[in-house]
Amino acid sequence: MILVSQRSKRDLSAELFRTSEAIFRCPVCGKDMKVVGTESMACPQHHTFDFTRQGYLNLTTRMVKTNYDRNLFTARKRIMGDYGFFNPALDQIVSLIGQAHPVHTEPFYLLDMGCGEGSHLSRICERLRSRNKVSVTGIGMDLAKTGIHEAAANYPGTLWTVADLADPPLKPHTAGLILNILSPSNYQVFKQLLTENGLLIKVVPGNDYLKELRSFFYEGTVKATYSNKEIIKNLKNHLEIREVIPIRYTRRLDRDGLKALSRMTPLAWKMGKDRVEQWLNTGISEVTVDLVLIVAGKRQMPE
Ligand SMILES: C[S@@+](CC[C@H](N)C(=O)[O-])C[C@H]1O[C@@H](n2cnc3c(N)ncnc32)[C@H](O)[C@@H]1O
Ligand SMILES: [Zn+2]
């Protein structure tokens, strides 16, 4: 039984990639790619990339070690799903995209750069389709194979790819919208990938993002405070900022939720179990989610 569903997951995914194969370029030679049967995607030079059982494509050309492991992505999925940790931010993103791509406009690709375990992208696309009747195809890209594996296993219907966002296997001017949530950026690349009127929605931490963790674990060090000024300055050098939307709220978490939170954020990674236990024993029950949503597009040339 399991084999049948895994097989069909791969078949379905191959079908989905086939309808979008025109936007991909070979990560080795840059040539066009075509889906071959339900097995793989390949270029005319026979650089071949096989679909996995879960239906994703590994389009990297070198082994990359990342700090993001399966535990982290499982914790992240839990905190986003069971605790709705990012729901207000996702609501805002859906509404922004709804405004940018109103009902009945052209179909477009929504590319999530550094999508992790994929739940944000999958939820956003689902809601855009059902609520805003938008024809959107999601592409999730991340360097961490464990994240993309989780994404493909849990959320079929999106093009999931393991790839470096600094060298994506996509042709220029293909993304109507790029999402980049708490992940690194390469604005040069993003600019190239965006369609002429395409938009980047980047989510960065605000000064108080998870301040309850930060102040406990980093008290007395430079990491006790955070500023996103440099990130915003860097973005401005490449793209035109259209809107900056602060989102701030608190979330109550039980002990299990707090534990999951400590596993999902790089802020607590290096802390030993004892230190995390001490934090849990401070009686903490609420954490601050402070995010800044930046909407940016290509600079409009003067007429
Ligand atoms: C803090 S996580 C955020 C994941 C997801 N956007 C979310 O909000 O749950 C940062 C992600 O960026 C990914 N990442 C880091 N460098 C990358 C690169 N060069 N190319 C693609 N993904 C990268 C990591 O693997 C990780 O999944
Ligand atoms: Zn090739």
Coordinates of C-alpha atoms and ligand atoms in Angstrom, one line a residue:
M1 CA 0.0 0.0 0.0
I2 CA 2.7 2.4 1.0
L3 CA 4.6 1.7 -2.1
V4 CA 1.6 2.5 -4.2
S5 CA 1.0 5.9 -2.6
Q6 CA 4.7 6.8 -2.7
R7 CA 4.8 5.8 -6.4
S8 CA 1.8 8.0 -7.2
K9 CA 3.2 10.9 -5.2
R10 CA 6.3 10.8 -7.5
D11 CA 4.1 10.4 -10.6
L12 CA 2.0 13.4 -9.6
S13 CA 5.0 15.5 -9.0
A14 CA 6.6 14.5 -12.3
E15 CA 3.3 15.7 -14.0
L16 CA 3.4 19.0 -12.1
F17 CA 7.1 19.6 -13.0
R18 CA 6.3 18.7 -16.6
T19 CA 3.8 21.5 -16.9
S20 CA 6.4 23.9 -15.5
E21 CA 9.6 22.5 -17.1
A22 CA 10.0 25.5 -19.3
I23 CA 11.1 27.7 -16.4
F24 CA 13.9 25.4 -15.3
R25 CA 17.5 25.5 -16.4
C26 CA 20.1 22.8 -16.0
P27 CA 22.1 23.5 -12.8
V28 CA 25.3 22.1 -14.6
C29 CA 25.2 23.6 -18.1
G30 CA 22.3 26.1 -18.0
K31 CA 20.4 24.5 -20.9
D32 CA 16.7 23.8 -21.0
M33 CA 15.3 20.9 -19.0
K34 CA 12.6 18.3 -19.8
V35 CA 10.8 15.8 -17.6
V36 CA 11.6 12.3 -18.8
G37 CA 8.8 9.8 -18.1
T38 CA 8.1 10.0 -14.4
E39 CA 11.7 9.3 -13.4
S40 CA 13.7 12.5 -13.9
M41 CA 14.3 15.9 -15.4
A42 CA 17.2 16.1 -17.8
C43 CA 18.9 18.5 -20.2
P44 CA 20.1 17.8 -23.8
Q45 CA 23.6 17.1 -22.4
H46 CA 22.1 14.3 -20.3
H47 CA 22.6 16.0 -17.0
T48 CA 19.9 14.0 -15.2
F49 CA 18.2 14.6 -11.9
D50 CA 15.8 11.9 -10.5
F51 CA 12.6 12.5 -8.7
T52 CA 12.7 11.1 -5.2
R53 CA 9.9 8.9 -3.8
Q54 CA 8.5 12.0 -2.1
G55 CA 8.4 13.8 -5.4
Y56 CA 11.1 16.5 -5.0
L57 CA 14.1 17.2 -7.2
N58 CA 17.6 17.6 -5.8
L59 CA 19.1 20.1 -8.2
T60 CA 22.3 20.8 -6.4
T61 CA 25.6 20.0 -8.0
R62 CA 27.7 19.8 -4.8
M63 CA 27.2 18.3 -1.4
V64 CA 26.3 21.0 1.0
K65 CA 26.3 20.7 4.8
T66 CA 23.7 22.9 6.5
N67 CA 23.0 23.4 10.2
Y68 CA 19.4 22.7 9.7
D69 CA 18.5 19.1 10.6
R70 CA 15.4 17.0 10.7
N71 CA 14.8 17.8 14.4
L72 CA 14.7 21.5 13.7
F73 CA 12.3 21.1 10.8
T74 CA 10.0 18.8 12.8
A75 CA 9.9 21.3 15.6
R76 CA 9.3 24.2 13.1
K77 CA 6.4 22.3 11.5
R78 CA 4.9 21.6 14.9
I79 CA 5.1 25.2 16.1
M80 CA 3.8 26.6 12.9
G81 CA 1.0 24.0 12.6
D82 CA -0.2 23.1 16.1
Y83 CA 0.5 26.5 17.7
G84 CA -0.3 28.7 14.7
F85 CA 2.8 30.6 15.6
F86 CA 3.1 32.6 12.3
N87 CA -0.6 32.8 11.5
P88 CA -1.0 36.6 11.8
A89 CA 2.1 37.0 9.5
L90 CA 0.8 34.5 7.0
D91 CA -2.6 36.3 7.0
Q92 CA -0.8 39.6 6.1
I93 CA 1.2 37.9 3.4
V94 CA -1.9 36.4 1.8
S95 CA -3.7 39.7 1.9
L96 CA -0.7 41.5 0.3
I97 CA -0.4 39.0 -2.5
G98 CA -4.2 39.1 -3.0
Q99 CA -3.9 42.8 -3.5
A100 CA -0.9 42.5 -5.9
H101 CA -2.5 39.7 -7.9
P102 CA -6.3 40.3 -7.7
V103 CA -8.8 37.7 -8.8
H104 CA -8.6 36.6 -12.5
T105 CA -5.2 38.0 -13.3
E106 CA -2.6 35.9 -15.0
P107 CA -1.3 32.7 -13.4
F108 CA 2.1 33.2 -11.7
Y109 CA 4.9 31.4 -9.9
L110 CA 5.3 32.0 -6.2
L111 CA 8.9 31.1 -5.3
D112 CA 9.8 30.6 -1.6
M113 CA 13.6 31.0 -1.3
G114 CA 14.7 29.2 1.9
C115 CA 11.3 27.5 2.4
G116 CA 12.5 25.1 5.0
E117 CA 9.8 22.5 5.8
G118 CA 7.4 24.1 3.4
S119 CA 4.4 24.8 5.5
H120 CA 4.3 28.5 5.0
L121 CA 4.4 28.2 1.2
S122 CA 1.9 25.4 1.1
R123 CA -0.6 27.3 3.3
I124 CA -0.2 30.6 1.5
C125 CA -0.8 28.9 -2.0
E126 CA -3.8 27.0 -0.6
R127 CA -5.4 30.1 0.7
L128 CA -4.7 32.2 -2.4
R129 CA -6.4 29.6 -4.5
S130 CA -9.4 29.0 -2.3
R131 CA -10.0 32.5 -1.1
N132 CA -8.7 34.8 -3.7
K133 CA -9.2 32.4 -6.7
V134 CA -5.6 33.2 -7.7
S135 CA -3.9 30.7 -10.1
V136 CA -0.6 30.2 -8.4
T137 CA 2.1 27.6 -8.7
G138 CA 4.4 27.3 -5.7
I139 CA 8.1 26.6 -6.0
G140 CA 9.9 25.8 -2.7
M141 CA 13.6 26.0 -2.7
D142 CA 16.0 25.2 0.1
L143 CA 19.5 23.9 0.5
A144 CA 18.6 21.6 3.3
K145 CA 17.5 18.2 1.9
T146 CA 15.8 17.3 5.2
G147 CA 13.6 20.4 4.9
I148 CA 12.6 19.7 1.3
H149 CA 12.1 16.0 2.1
E150 CA 9.6 17.0 4.9
A151 CA 7.9 19.5 2.6
A152 CA 7.4 17.1 -0.3
A153 CA 6.2 14.3 2.0
N154 CA 3.6 16.6 3.7
Y155 CA 2.5 19.0 1.0
P156 CA 2.1 17.6 -2.5
G157 CA 1.1 20.0 -5.3
T158 CA 4.1 22.3 -5.0
L159 CA 7.4 22.1 -6.9
W160 CA 9.9 21.2 -4.2
T161 CA 13.6 21.6 -5.0
V162 CA 16.9 21.2 -3.1
A163 CA 19.0 24.1 -4.5
D164 CA 21.1 27.0 -3.5
L165 CA 19.2 30.3 -3.6
A166 CA 22.3 32.0 -4.7
D167 CA 22.4 29.9 -7.9
P168 CA 18.9 28.7 -8.6
P169 CA 18.1 26.4 -11.5
L170 CA 15.5 28.7 -12.9
K171 CA 15.4 31.0 -15.9
P172 CA 15.4 34.8 -15.4
H173 CA 12.0 36.7 -15.2
T174 CA 10.0 33.7 -14.1
A175 CA 8.8 34.5 -10.6
G176 CA 5.8 36.8 -10.1
L177 CA 6.5 36.8 -6.4
I178 CA 9.4 35.8 -4.3
L179 CA 8.9 35.0 -0.6
N180 CA 11.9 35.0 1.7
I181 CA 11.0 34.3 5.3
L182 CA 13.8 34.5 7.9
S183 CA 16.2 33.1 5.4
P184 CA 19.3 34.5 3.7
S185 CA 18.9 36.5 0.5
N186 CA 20.8 37.2 -2.7
Y187 CA 19.1 40.3 -4.1
Q188 CA 21.1 40.2 -7.4
V189 CA 19.6 36.8 -8.1
F190 CA 16.1 37.7 -6.8
K191 CA 16.1 40.8 -9.1
Q192 CA 17.0 38.6 -12.1
L193 CA 14.3 36.0 -11.3
L194 CA 11.5 38.5 -10.8
T195 CA 9.2 39.3 -13.7
E196 CA 9.0 43.0 -14.6
N197 CA 6.2 43.8 -12.1
G198 CA 7.2 41.0 -9.8
L199 CA 7.5 41.6 -6.0
L200 CA 9.7 40.3 -3.3
I201 CA 8.1 39.8 0.2
K202 CA 10.9 39.5 2.7
V203 CA 10.2 38.8 6.3
V204 CA 12.9 39.7 8.8
P205 CA 12.9 39.7 12.6
G206 CA 12.0 42.9 14.4
N207 CA 14.1 44.1 17.4
D208 CA 12.0 42.1 19.8
Y209 CA 11.6 38.8 17.9
L210 CA 11.7 36.1 20.5
K211 CA 13.1 38.6 23.0
E212 CA 12.2 36.2 25.9
L213 CA 14.8 33.7 24.5
R214 CA 17.3 36.3 23.5
S215 CA 17.4 38.1 26.8
F216 CA 17.8 34.8 28.8
F217 CA 20.4 33.1 26.7
Y218 CA 22.4 36.1 25.6
E219 CA 22.2 38.5 28.6
G220 CA 25.3 40.7 28.8
T221 CA 26.5 39.8 25.2
V222 CA 26.2 41.6 21.9
K223 CA 23.5 39.1 20.9
A224 CA 21.2 40.3 23.6
T225 CA 19.8 42.8 21.2
Y226 CA 19.1 42.6 17.5
S227 CA 18.7 45.1 14.7
N228 CA 17.6 44.5 11.1
K229 CA 19.0 47.9 9.9
E230 CA 21.8 46.3 7.9
I231 CA 19.5 43.9 6.1
I232 CA 17.2 46.7 5.1
K233 CA 20.0 48.9 4.0
N234 CA 21.4 46.1 1.8
L235 CA 18.0 45.4 0.3
K236 CA 17.6 49.0 -0.6
N237 CA 20.9 48.9 -2.6
H238 CA 19.3 46.4 -5.1
L239 CA 15.5 46.9 -5.0
E240 CA 13.0 49.6 -4.4
I241 CA 11.1 49.2 -1.1
R242 CA 7.4 49.7 -1.6
E243 CA 6.0 48.9 1.8
V244 CA 7.4 48.1 5.3
I245 CA 4.8 46.4 7.6
P246 CA 5.6 45.7 11.2
I247 CA 3.8 42.7 12.7
R248 CA 3.9 42.2 16.5
Y249 CA 2.0 39.9 18.8
T250 CA 2.6 37.5 21.6
R251 CA 1.8 33.8 21.7
R252 CA 1.1 31.6 24.7
L253 CA 3.0 28.3 24.6
D254 CA 2.8 25.3 26.9
R255 CA 5.9 23.5 28.0
D256 CA 5.9 21.3 24.9
G257 CA 5.5 24.4 22.7
L258 CA 8.4 26.2 24.4
K259 CA 10.6 23.1 24.0
A260 CA 9.7 22.9 20.3
L261 CA 10.5 26.6 20.0
S262 CA 13.9 26.1 21.6
R263 CA 14.6 23.4 19.0
M264 CA 13.4 25.4 15.9
T265 CA 15.4 28.6 16.4
P266 CA 19.1 29.1 15.8
L267 CA 19.0 31.4 18.8
A268 CA 18.9 28.4 21.2
W269 CA 20.8 25.8 19.1
K270 CA 24.1 26.1 20.9
M271 CA 22.6 26.1 24.4
G272 CA 23.0 22.8 26.2
K273 CA 19.9 20.9 27.5
D274 CA 20.5 22.1 31.0
R275 CA 20.4 25.7 30.0
V276 CA 17.2 25.2 28.0
E277 CA 15.7 23.4 31.0
Q278 CA 16.6 26.4 33.2
W279 CA 14.9 28.7 30.7
L280 CA 11.7 26.5 30.8
N281 CA 11.8 26.6 34.6
T282 CA 11.7 30.4 34.7
G283 CA 8.0 30.2 34.4
I284 CA 7.9 31.6 30.9
S285 CA 4.6 31.1 29.2
E286 CA 4.4 33.8 26.5
V287 CA 6.8 34.8 23.7
T288 CA 6.9 37.8 21.4
V289 CA 6.7 37.5 17.7
D290 CA 8.0 40.7 16.2
L291 CA 8.5 40.6 12.5
V292 CA 8.9 43.1 9.7
L293 CA 7.5 42.4 6.3
I294 CA 9.2 44.2 3.5
V295 CA 7.6 44.5 0.0
A296 CA 10.1 45.4 -2.7
G297 CA 10.2 45.5 -6.5
K298 CA 12.5 46.5 -9.3
R299 CA 13.2 50.1 -9.6
Q300 CA 11.0 51.8 -12.1
M301 CA 13.0 53.6 -14.8
P302 CA 12.1 57.3 -15.2
E303 CA 9.9 57.8 -18.3
Ligands
LIG1 C1 15.4 30.1 9.8 S1 15.1 28.9 8.4 C2 13.6 29.6 7.8 C3 12.8 28.5 7.0 C4 11.4 28.9 6.6 N1 11.5 30.1 5.7 C5 10.6 29.3 7.8 O1 10.3 30.5 8.1 O2 10.1 28.3 8.5 C6 16.3 29.4 7.2 C7 16.3 28.5 6.0 O3 17.2 29.0 5.0 C8 17.8 27.9 4.4 N2 19.0 28.3 3.6 C9 20.2 28.8 4.2 N3 21.1 29.1 3.2 C10 20.5 28.8 2.0 C11 20.9 28.8 0.6 N4 22.1 29.3 0.3 N5 20.0 28.4 -0.3 C12 18.8 27.9 0.0 N6 18.3 27.8 1.3 C13 19.2 28.3 2.3 C14 18.1 26.9 5.5 O4 18.3 25.6 5.0 C15 16.8 27.1 6.3 O5 15.8 26.2 5.9
ZN2 ZN 23.0 20.2 -18.5

